[in-house]
Coordinates of C-alpha atoms and ligand atoms in Angstrom, one line a residue:
X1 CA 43.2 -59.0 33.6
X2 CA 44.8 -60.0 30.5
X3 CA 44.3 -57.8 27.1
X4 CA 42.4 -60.8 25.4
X5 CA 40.2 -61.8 28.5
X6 CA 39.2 -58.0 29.2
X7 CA 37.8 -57.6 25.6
X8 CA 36.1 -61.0 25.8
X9 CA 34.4 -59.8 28.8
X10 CA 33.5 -56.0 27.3
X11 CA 31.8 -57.8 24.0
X12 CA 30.2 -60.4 26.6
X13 CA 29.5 -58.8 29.7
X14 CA 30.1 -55.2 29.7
X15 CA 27.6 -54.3 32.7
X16 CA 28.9 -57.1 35.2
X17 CA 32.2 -56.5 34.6
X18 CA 31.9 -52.7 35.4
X19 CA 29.8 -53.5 38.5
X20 CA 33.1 -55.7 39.5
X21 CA 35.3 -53.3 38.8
X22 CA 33.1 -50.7 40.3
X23 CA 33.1 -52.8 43.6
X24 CA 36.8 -53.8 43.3
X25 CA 38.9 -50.3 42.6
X26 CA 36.0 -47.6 43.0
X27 CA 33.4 -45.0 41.6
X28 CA 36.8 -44.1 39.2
X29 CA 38.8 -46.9 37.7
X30 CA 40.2 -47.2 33.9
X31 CA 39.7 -49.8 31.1
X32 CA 42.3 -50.3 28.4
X33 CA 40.7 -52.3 25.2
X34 CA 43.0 -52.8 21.8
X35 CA 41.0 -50.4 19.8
X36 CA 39.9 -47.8 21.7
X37 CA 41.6 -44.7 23.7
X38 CA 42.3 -45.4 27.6
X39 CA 38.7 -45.3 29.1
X40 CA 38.2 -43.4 32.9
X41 CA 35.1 -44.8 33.9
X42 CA 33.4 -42.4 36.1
X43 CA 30.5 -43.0 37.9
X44 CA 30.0 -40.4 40.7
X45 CA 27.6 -38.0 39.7
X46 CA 29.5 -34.7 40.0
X47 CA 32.0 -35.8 37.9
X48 CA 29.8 -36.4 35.1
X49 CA 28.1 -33.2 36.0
X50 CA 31.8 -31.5 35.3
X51 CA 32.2 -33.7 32.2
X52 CA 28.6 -32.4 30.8
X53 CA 29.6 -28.8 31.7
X54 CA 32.5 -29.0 28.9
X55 CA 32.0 -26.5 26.3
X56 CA 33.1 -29.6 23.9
X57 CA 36.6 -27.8 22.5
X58 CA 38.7 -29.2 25.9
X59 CA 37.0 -33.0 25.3
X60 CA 35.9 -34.5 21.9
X61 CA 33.1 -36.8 21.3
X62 CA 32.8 -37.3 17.1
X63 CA 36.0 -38.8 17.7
X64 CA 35.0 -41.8 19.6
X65 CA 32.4 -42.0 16.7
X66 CA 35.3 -41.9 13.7
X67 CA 34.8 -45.3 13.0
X68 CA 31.3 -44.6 11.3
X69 CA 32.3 -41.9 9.0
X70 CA 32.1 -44.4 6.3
X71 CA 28.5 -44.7 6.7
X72 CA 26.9 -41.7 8.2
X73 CA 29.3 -39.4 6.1
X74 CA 32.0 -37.1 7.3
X75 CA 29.4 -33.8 8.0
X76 CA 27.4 -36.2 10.3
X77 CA 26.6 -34.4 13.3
X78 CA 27.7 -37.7 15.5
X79 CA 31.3 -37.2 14.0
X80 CA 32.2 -33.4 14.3
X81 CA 33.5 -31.5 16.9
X82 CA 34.4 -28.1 18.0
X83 CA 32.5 -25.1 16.8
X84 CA 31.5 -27.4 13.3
X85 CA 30.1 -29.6 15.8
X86 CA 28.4 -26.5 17.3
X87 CA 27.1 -25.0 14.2
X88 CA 25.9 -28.2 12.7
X89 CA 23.9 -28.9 16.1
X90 CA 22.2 -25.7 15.7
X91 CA 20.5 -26.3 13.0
X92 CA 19.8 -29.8 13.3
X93 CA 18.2 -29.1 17.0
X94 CA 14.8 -27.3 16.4
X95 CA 12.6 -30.0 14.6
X96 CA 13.1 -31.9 17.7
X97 CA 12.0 -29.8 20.4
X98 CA 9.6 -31.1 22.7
X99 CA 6.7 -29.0 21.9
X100 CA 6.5 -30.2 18.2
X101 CA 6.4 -33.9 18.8
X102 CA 2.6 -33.8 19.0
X103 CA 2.8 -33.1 15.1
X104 CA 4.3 -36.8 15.0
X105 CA 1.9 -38.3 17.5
X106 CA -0.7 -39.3 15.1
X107 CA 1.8 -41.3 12.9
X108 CA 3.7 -42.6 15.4
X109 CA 0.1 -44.3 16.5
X110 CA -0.8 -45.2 13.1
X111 CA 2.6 -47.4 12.3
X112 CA 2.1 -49.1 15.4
X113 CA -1.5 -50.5 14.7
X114 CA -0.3 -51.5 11.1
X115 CA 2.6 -53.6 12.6
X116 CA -0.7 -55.2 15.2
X117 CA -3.1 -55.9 12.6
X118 CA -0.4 -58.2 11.7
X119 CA 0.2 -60.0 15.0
X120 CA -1.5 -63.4 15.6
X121 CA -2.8 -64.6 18.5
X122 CA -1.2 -67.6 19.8
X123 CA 2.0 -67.3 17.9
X124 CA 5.1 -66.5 19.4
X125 CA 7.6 -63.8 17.7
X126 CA 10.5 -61.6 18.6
X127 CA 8.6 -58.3 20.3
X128 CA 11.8 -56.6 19.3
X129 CA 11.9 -57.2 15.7
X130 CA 8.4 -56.0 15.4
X131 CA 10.0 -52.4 17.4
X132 CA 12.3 -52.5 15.1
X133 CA 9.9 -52.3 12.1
X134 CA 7.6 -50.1 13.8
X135 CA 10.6 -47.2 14.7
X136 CA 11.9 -47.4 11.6
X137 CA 8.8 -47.2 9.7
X138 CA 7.8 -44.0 12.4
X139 CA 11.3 -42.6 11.4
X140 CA 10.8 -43.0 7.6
X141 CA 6.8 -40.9 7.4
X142 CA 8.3 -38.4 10.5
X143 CA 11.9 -37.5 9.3
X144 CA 12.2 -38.6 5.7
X145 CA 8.1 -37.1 5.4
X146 CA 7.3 -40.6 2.9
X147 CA 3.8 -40.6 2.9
X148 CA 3.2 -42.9 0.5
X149 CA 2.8 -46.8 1.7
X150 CA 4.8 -48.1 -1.2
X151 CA 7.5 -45.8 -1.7
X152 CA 8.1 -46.3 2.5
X153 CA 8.3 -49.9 1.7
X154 CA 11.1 -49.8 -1.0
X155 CA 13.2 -46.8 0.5
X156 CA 13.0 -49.0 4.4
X157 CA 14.0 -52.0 2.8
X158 CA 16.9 -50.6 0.5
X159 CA 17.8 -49.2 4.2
X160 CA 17.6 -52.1 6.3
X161 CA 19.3 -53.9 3.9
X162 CA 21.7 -51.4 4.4
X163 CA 22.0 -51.2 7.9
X164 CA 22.4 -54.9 8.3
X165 CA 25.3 -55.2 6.1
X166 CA 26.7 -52.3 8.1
X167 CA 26.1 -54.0 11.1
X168 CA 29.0 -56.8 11.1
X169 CA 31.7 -55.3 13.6
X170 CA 34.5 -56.3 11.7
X171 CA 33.8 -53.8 9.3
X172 CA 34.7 -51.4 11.4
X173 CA 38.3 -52.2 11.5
X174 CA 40.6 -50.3 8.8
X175 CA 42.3 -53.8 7.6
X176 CA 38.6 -54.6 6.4
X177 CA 38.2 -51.9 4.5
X178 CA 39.5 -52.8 1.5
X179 CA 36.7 -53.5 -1.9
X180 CA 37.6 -56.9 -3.4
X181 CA 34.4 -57.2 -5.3
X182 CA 31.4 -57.9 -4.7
X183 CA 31.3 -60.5 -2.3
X184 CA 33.9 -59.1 0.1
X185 CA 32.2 -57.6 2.9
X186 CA 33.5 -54.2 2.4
X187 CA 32.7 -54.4 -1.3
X188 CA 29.2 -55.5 -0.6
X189 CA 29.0 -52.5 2.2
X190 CA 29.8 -50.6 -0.8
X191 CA 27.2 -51.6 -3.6
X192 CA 24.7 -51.2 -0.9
X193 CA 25.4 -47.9 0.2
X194 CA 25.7 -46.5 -3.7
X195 CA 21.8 -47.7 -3.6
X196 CA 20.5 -46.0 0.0
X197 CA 22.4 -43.0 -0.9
X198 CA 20.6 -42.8 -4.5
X199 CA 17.4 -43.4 -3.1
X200 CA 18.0 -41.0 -0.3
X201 CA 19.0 -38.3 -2.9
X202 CA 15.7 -39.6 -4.9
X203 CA 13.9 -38.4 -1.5
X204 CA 15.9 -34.9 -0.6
X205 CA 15.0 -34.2 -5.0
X206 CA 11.4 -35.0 -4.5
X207 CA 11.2 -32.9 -1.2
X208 CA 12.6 -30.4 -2.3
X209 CA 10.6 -30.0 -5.9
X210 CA 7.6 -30.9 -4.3
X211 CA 8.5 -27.9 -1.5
X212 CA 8.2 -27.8 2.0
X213 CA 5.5 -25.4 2.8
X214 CA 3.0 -27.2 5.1
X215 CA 5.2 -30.0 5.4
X216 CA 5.8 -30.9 9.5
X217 CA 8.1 -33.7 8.2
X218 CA 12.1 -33.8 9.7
X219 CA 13.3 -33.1 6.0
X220 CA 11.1 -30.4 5.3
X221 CA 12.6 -28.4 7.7
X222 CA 15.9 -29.2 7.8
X223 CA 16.1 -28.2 4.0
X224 CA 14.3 -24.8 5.3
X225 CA 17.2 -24.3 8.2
X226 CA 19.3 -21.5 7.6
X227 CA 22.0 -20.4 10.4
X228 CA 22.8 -16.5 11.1
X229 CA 24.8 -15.7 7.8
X230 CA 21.8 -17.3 5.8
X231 CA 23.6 -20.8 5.1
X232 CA 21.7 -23.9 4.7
X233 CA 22.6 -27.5 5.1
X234 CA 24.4 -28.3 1.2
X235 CA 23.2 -32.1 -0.6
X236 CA 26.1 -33.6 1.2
X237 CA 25.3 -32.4 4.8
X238 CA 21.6 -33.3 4.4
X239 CA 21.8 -36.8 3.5
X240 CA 24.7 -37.3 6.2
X241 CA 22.1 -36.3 8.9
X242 CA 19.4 -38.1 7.4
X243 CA 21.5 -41.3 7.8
X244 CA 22.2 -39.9 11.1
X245 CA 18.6 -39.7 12.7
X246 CA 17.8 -43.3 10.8
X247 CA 21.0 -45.0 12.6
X248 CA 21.1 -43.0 15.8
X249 CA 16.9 -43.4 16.3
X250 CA 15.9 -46.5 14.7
X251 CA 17.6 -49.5 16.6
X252 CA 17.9 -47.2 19.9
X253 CA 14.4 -47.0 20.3
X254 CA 13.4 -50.4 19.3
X255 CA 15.8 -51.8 21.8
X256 CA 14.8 -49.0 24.9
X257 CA 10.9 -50.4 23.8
X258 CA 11.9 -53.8 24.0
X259 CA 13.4 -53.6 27.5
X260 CA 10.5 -51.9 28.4
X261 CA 7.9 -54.9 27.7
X262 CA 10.3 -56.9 29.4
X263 CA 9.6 -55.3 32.7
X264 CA 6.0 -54.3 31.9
X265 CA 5.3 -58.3 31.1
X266 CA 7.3 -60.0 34.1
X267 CA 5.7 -57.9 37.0
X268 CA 1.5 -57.6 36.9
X269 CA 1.8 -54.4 39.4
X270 CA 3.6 -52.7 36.9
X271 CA 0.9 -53.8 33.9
X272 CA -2.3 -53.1 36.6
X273 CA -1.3 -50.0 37.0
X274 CA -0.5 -48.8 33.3
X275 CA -4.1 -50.7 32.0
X276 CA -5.6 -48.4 35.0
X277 CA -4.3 -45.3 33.8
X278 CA -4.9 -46.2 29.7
X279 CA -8.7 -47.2 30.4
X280 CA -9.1 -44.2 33.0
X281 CA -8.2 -42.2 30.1
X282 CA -10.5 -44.2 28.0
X283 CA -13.1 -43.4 30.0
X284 CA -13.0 -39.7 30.0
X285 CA -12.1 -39.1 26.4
X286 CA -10.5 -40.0 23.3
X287 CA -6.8 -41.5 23.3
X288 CA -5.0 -38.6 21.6
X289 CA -1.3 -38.2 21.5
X290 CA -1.4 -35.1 23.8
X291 CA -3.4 -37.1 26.7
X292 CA -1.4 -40.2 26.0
X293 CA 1.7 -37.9 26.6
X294 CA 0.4 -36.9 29.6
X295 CA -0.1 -39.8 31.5
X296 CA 2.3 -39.7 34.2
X297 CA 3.0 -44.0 35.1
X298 CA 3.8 -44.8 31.3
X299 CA 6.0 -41.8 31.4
X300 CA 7.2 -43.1 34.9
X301 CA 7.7 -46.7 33.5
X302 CA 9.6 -45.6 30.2
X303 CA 11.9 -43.4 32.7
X304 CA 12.4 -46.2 34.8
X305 CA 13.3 -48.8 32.0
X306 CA 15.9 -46.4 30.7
X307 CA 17.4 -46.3 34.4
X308 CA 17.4 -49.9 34.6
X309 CA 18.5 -51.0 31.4
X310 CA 20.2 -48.3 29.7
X311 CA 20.3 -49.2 25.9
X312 CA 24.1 -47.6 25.4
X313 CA 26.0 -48.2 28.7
X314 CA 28.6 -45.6 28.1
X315 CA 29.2 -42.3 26.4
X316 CA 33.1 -41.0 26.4
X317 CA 34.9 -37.2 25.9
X318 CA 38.2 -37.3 24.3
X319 CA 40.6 -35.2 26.1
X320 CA 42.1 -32.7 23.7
X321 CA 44.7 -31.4 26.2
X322 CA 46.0 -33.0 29.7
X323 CA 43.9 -32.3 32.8
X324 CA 43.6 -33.0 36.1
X325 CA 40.1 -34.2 36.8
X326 CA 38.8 -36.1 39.9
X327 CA 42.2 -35.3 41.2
X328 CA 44.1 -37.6 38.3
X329 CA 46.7 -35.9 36.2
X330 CA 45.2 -37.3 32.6
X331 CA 47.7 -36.8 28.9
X332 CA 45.4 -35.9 26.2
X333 CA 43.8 -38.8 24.5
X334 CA 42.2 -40.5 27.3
X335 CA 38.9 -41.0 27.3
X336 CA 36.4 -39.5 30.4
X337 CA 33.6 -41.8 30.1
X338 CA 30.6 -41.5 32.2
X339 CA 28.8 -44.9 32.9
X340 CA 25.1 -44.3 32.5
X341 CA 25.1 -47.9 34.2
X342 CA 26.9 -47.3 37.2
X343 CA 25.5 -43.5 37.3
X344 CA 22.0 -45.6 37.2
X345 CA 23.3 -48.4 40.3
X346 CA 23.9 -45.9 42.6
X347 CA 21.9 -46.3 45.7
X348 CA 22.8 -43.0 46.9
X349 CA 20.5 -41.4 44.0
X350 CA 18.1 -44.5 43.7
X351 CA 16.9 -46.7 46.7
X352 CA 17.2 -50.1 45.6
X353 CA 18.6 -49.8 42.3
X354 CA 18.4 -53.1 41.0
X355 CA 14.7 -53.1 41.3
X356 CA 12.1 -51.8 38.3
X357 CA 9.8 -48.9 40.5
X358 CA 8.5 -47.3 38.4
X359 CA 7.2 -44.9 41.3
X360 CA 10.9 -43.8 41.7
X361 CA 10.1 -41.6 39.4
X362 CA 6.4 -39.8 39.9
X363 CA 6.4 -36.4 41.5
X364 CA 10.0 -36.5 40.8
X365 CA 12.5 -35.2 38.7
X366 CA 16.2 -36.0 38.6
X367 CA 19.4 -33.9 38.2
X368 CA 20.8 -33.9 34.6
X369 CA 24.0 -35.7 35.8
X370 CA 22.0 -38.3 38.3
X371 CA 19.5 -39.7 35.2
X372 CA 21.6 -40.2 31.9
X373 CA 20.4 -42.7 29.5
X374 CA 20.7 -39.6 26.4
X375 CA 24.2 -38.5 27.6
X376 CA 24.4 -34.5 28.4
X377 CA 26.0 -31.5 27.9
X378 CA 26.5 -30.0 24.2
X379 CA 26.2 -33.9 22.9
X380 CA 23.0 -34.8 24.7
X381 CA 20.7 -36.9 22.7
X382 CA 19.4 -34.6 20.3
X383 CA 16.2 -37.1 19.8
X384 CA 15.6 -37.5 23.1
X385 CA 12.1 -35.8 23.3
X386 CA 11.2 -37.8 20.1
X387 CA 12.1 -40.9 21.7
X388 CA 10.5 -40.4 24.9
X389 CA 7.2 -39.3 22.8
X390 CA 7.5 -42.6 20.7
X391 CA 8.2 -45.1 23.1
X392 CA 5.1 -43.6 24.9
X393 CA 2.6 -43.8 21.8
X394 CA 4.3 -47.1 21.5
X395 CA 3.5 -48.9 24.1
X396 CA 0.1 -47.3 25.0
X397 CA -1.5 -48.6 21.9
X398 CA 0.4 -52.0 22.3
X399 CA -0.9 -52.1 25.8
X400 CA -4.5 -51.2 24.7
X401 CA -5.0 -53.4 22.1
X402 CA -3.1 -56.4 22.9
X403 CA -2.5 -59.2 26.1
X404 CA 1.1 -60.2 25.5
X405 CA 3.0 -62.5 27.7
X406 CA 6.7 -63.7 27.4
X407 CA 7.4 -67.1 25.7
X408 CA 7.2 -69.9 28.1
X409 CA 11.0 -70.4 29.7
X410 CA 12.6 -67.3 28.1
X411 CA 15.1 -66.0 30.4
X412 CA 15.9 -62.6 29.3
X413 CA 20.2 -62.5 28.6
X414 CA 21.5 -59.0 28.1
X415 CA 23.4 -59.4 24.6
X416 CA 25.4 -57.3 22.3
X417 CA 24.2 -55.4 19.2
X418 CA 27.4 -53.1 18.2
X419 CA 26.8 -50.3 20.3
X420 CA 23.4 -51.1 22.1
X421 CA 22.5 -53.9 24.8
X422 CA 19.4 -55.5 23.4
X423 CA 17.4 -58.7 24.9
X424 CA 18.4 -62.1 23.9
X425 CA 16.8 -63.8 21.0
X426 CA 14.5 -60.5 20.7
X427 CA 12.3 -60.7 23.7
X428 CA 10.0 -63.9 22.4
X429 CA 6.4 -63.2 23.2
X430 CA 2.9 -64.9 22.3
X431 CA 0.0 -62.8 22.1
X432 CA -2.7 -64.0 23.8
X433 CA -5.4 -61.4 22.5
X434 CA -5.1 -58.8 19.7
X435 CA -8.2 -57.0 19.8
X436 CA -8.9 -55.2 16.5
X437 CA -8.0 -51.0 15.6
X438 CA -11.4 -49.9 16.7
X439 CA -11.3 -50.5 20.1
X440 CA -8.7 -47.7 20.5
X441 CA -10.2 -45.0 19.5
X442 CA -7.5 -42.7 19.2
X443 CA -8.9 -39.9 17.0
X444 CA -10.5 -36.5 18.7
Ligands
HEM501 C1 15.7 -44.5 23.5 C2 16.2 -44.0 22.4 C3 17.6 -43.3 22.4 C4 18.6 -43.4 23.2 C5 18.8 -44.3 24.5 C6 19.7 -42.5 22.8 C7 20.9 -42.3 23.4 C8 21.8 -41.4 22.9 C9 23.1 -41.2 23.6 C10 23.6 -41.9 24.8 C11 23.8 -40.3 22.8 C12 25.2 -39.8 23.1 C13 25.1 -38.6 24.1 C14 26.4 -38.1 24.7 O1 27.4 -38.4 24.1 O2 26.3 -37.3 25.7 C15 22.9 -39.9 21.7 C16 23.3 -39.0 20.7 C17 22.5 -38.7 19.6 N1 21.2 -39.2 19.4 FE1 20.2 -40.5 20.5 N2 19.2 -41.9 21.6 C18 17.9 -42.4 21.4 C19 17.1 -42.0 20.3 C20 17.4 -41.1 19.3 C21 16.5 -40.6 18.3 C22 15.0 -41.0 18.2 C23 17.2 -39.8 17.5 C24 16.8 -39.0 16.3 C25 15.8 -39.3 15.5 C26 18.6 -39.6 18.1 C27 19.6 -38.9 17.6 C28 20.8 -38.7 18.2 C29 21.8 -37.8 17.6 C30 21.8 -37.0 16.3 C31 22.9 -37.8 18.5 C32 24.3 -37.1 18.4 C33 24.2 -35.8 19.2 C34 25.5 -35.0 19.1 O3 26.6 -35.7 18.9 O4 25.5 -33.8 19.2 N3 18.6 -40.5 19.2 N4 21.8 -40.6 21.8

């Protein structure tokens, strides 16, 4: 296919056209776009199990991610490799272990019934606008520890603000990176990341004056980290991770929500089912984030969305030497990228793939290679149990306290947003019924 028609397709149409080429050369075929290394699109299982298995000096992820130095910073655990990669991860891992995220619960709750209370009944909005508000509020009070109502308001806006001028693609292309004032893009990029990062160093000062002890928040412990010499995370390295988190956590989740009330709306099985379970619960107890965690078809139906409709299709390893894999001979610089799509289509590993069954995935777990929505390996997602705990808070008190249904003729388009697949026009929905805070009790 010609250079020009390829990438039109990628920005377009990047699932369809790696289910054709999938059915046209094979589990293994390679894409060549303008700006990025040779891709080898794998999609058998064991070969992603192999790629996982790398030790991360042989194959290089942060450089696939080079393009974003300019805004998450150049110590940003997305961009490094190799043992600074290694070290970095160490440090940044513990606050996200899966055991901890019931410390979050409670907020993660609270945000959402704030962003309800101002839901209409009747009117139609974008369901994934309000995610988006709600994720990044939950990632301002859970990693940036802002308490305070007002001072979330002014550092989230200062951000978003931030993260939409960010946003354009073209920015990511060296030519564009050039400050002709003010109203060039790049310059504007500019002004606007001078303010986040003084705020953000106004919330690492306060933080860190105010102290940490008794603190839960992200922040709070990353400024107590220390590896084996002793060595904490410097100013520099703590506000690159903090941008980190809020761009690798915020628009991720929102969209992996999103596609989840896609499904959940546009088949009533799937809603029975989770309203039996919620109201079950109900019954026998208050909603608390440790039984909410528990319940085994939300956990099945947020599993099952991220199968379906993985939110980033893709994630690559840079070779850093040449190597023969799958029985290619490979030069350095090519690109081993396993398709979470195709991984996700095969029928060999999931009967009927193209269906949402949530069942697929109760009493069952699968292999680290076979369901890959937060990568693996030494790069896996590192906010993957946070994500999985949100989503689930998420949409339980959604599901509890309002009736949602789509907008009348929305047919949902996969589309584009930089590195994620979101729904068109942000999933349109009308609330039917917003019942008020108290009738989900979610206090013990
Ligand atoms: C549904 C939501 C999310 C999805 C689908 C997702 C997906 C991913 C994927 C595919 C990767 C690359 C993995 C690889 O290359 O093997 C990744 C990396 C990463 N994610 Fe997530 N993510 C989500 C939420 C989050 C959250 C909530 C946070 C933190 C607050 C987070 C932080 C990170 C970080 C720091 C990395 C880089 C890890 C490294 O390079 O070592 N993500 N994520």
């Amino acid at each position: 296919m010609p250079t020009v028609l390829l990438l039109h397709r990628w920005m377009r149409d990047p699932l369809g056209l790696m289910k054709e080429c999938r059915a046209r050369f094979g589990e293994t075929f390679t894409v060549k776009l303008v700006s990025t290394p040779r891709m080898v699109i794998l999609s058998n299982p064991e070969h992603v199990r192999e790629v996982f298995a790398s030790h991360g000096d042989d194959m290089h992820a942060g450089k696939i991610a080079a393009s974003l130095v300019p805004f998450l910073g150049s110590q940003s655990v997305i961009v490094l490799d190799g043992q600074p990669h290694r070290s970095l991860r160490k440090l940044v891992m513990p606050p996200f272990h899966g055991e901890r995220m019931h410390a979050y619960g409670q907020q993660m709750i609270d945000v959402t019934h704030d962003a309800i209370d101002g839901w209409r009944v009747d009117e139609a909005f974008a369901v994934h606008e309000a995610f988006q508000g709600i994720t990044l509020d939950i990632i301002l009070r859970t990693v940036f520890g802002l308490d305070d109502a007002a001072r979330r308001q002014e550092v989230g806006a200062q951000l978003a603000r931030l993260m939409h001028v960010a946003s354009w693609p073209p920015l990511l292309l060296p030519q564009m990176q050039h400050d002709l004032g003010p109203w060039s893009p790049w310059g504007r990029f500019q002004r606007e990341l001078a303010k986040g990062d003084a705020m953000l160093r106004g919330v690492i000062d306060a933080r860190r004056s105010a102290g940490t002890a008794g603190h839960t928040d992200i922040l709070s412990l990353l400024l107590d980290a220390r590896d084996e010499d002793g060595r904490g995370l410097d100013e520099g390295a703590l506000r690159d991770q903090l941008v980190t988190l809020l761009v690798a956590g915020h628009e991720t989740t929102a969209t992996a929500l999103a596609w989840t009330m896609r499904w959940v709306l546009a088949l009533p099985r799937v809603r029975d089912r989770l309203l039996d379970e919620l109201h079950a619960a109900q019954r026998t107890g208050p909603l608390t984030p440790e039984r909410i965690a528990k319940l085994e078809y939300l956990d099945a139906t947020v599993r099952e969305a991220l199968r379906l409709q993985p939110v980033v299709p893709l994630v690559g390893r840079v070779l850093q030497q040449p190597m023969t894999f799958a029985g290619y001979d490979l030069p350095s610089g090519v690109s081993l990228t396993p398709s979470v799509f195709l991984v996700h289509q095969n029928p060999d590993i999931y009967t009927r793939p193209e269906q949402f069954d949530p069942e697929r995935f109760l009493g069952r777990q699968y292999k680290a290679h076979e369901w890959i929505p937060f990568g693996g390996g030494i790069r896996k997602c590192i906010g993957m149990a946070f994500a999985l705990y949100e989503m689930k808070m998420v949409l339980a008190t959604v599901l509890a306290r309002t009736w949602l249904r789509p907008r009348p003729g929305y047919v949902p388009r996969v589309v584009r947003r930089s590195i994620t697949l979101t729904p068109s026009e942000g999933m349109p929905v009308v609330a039917d019924a917003v019942l008020p805070r108290d009738r989900f009790v979610a206090q013990a």
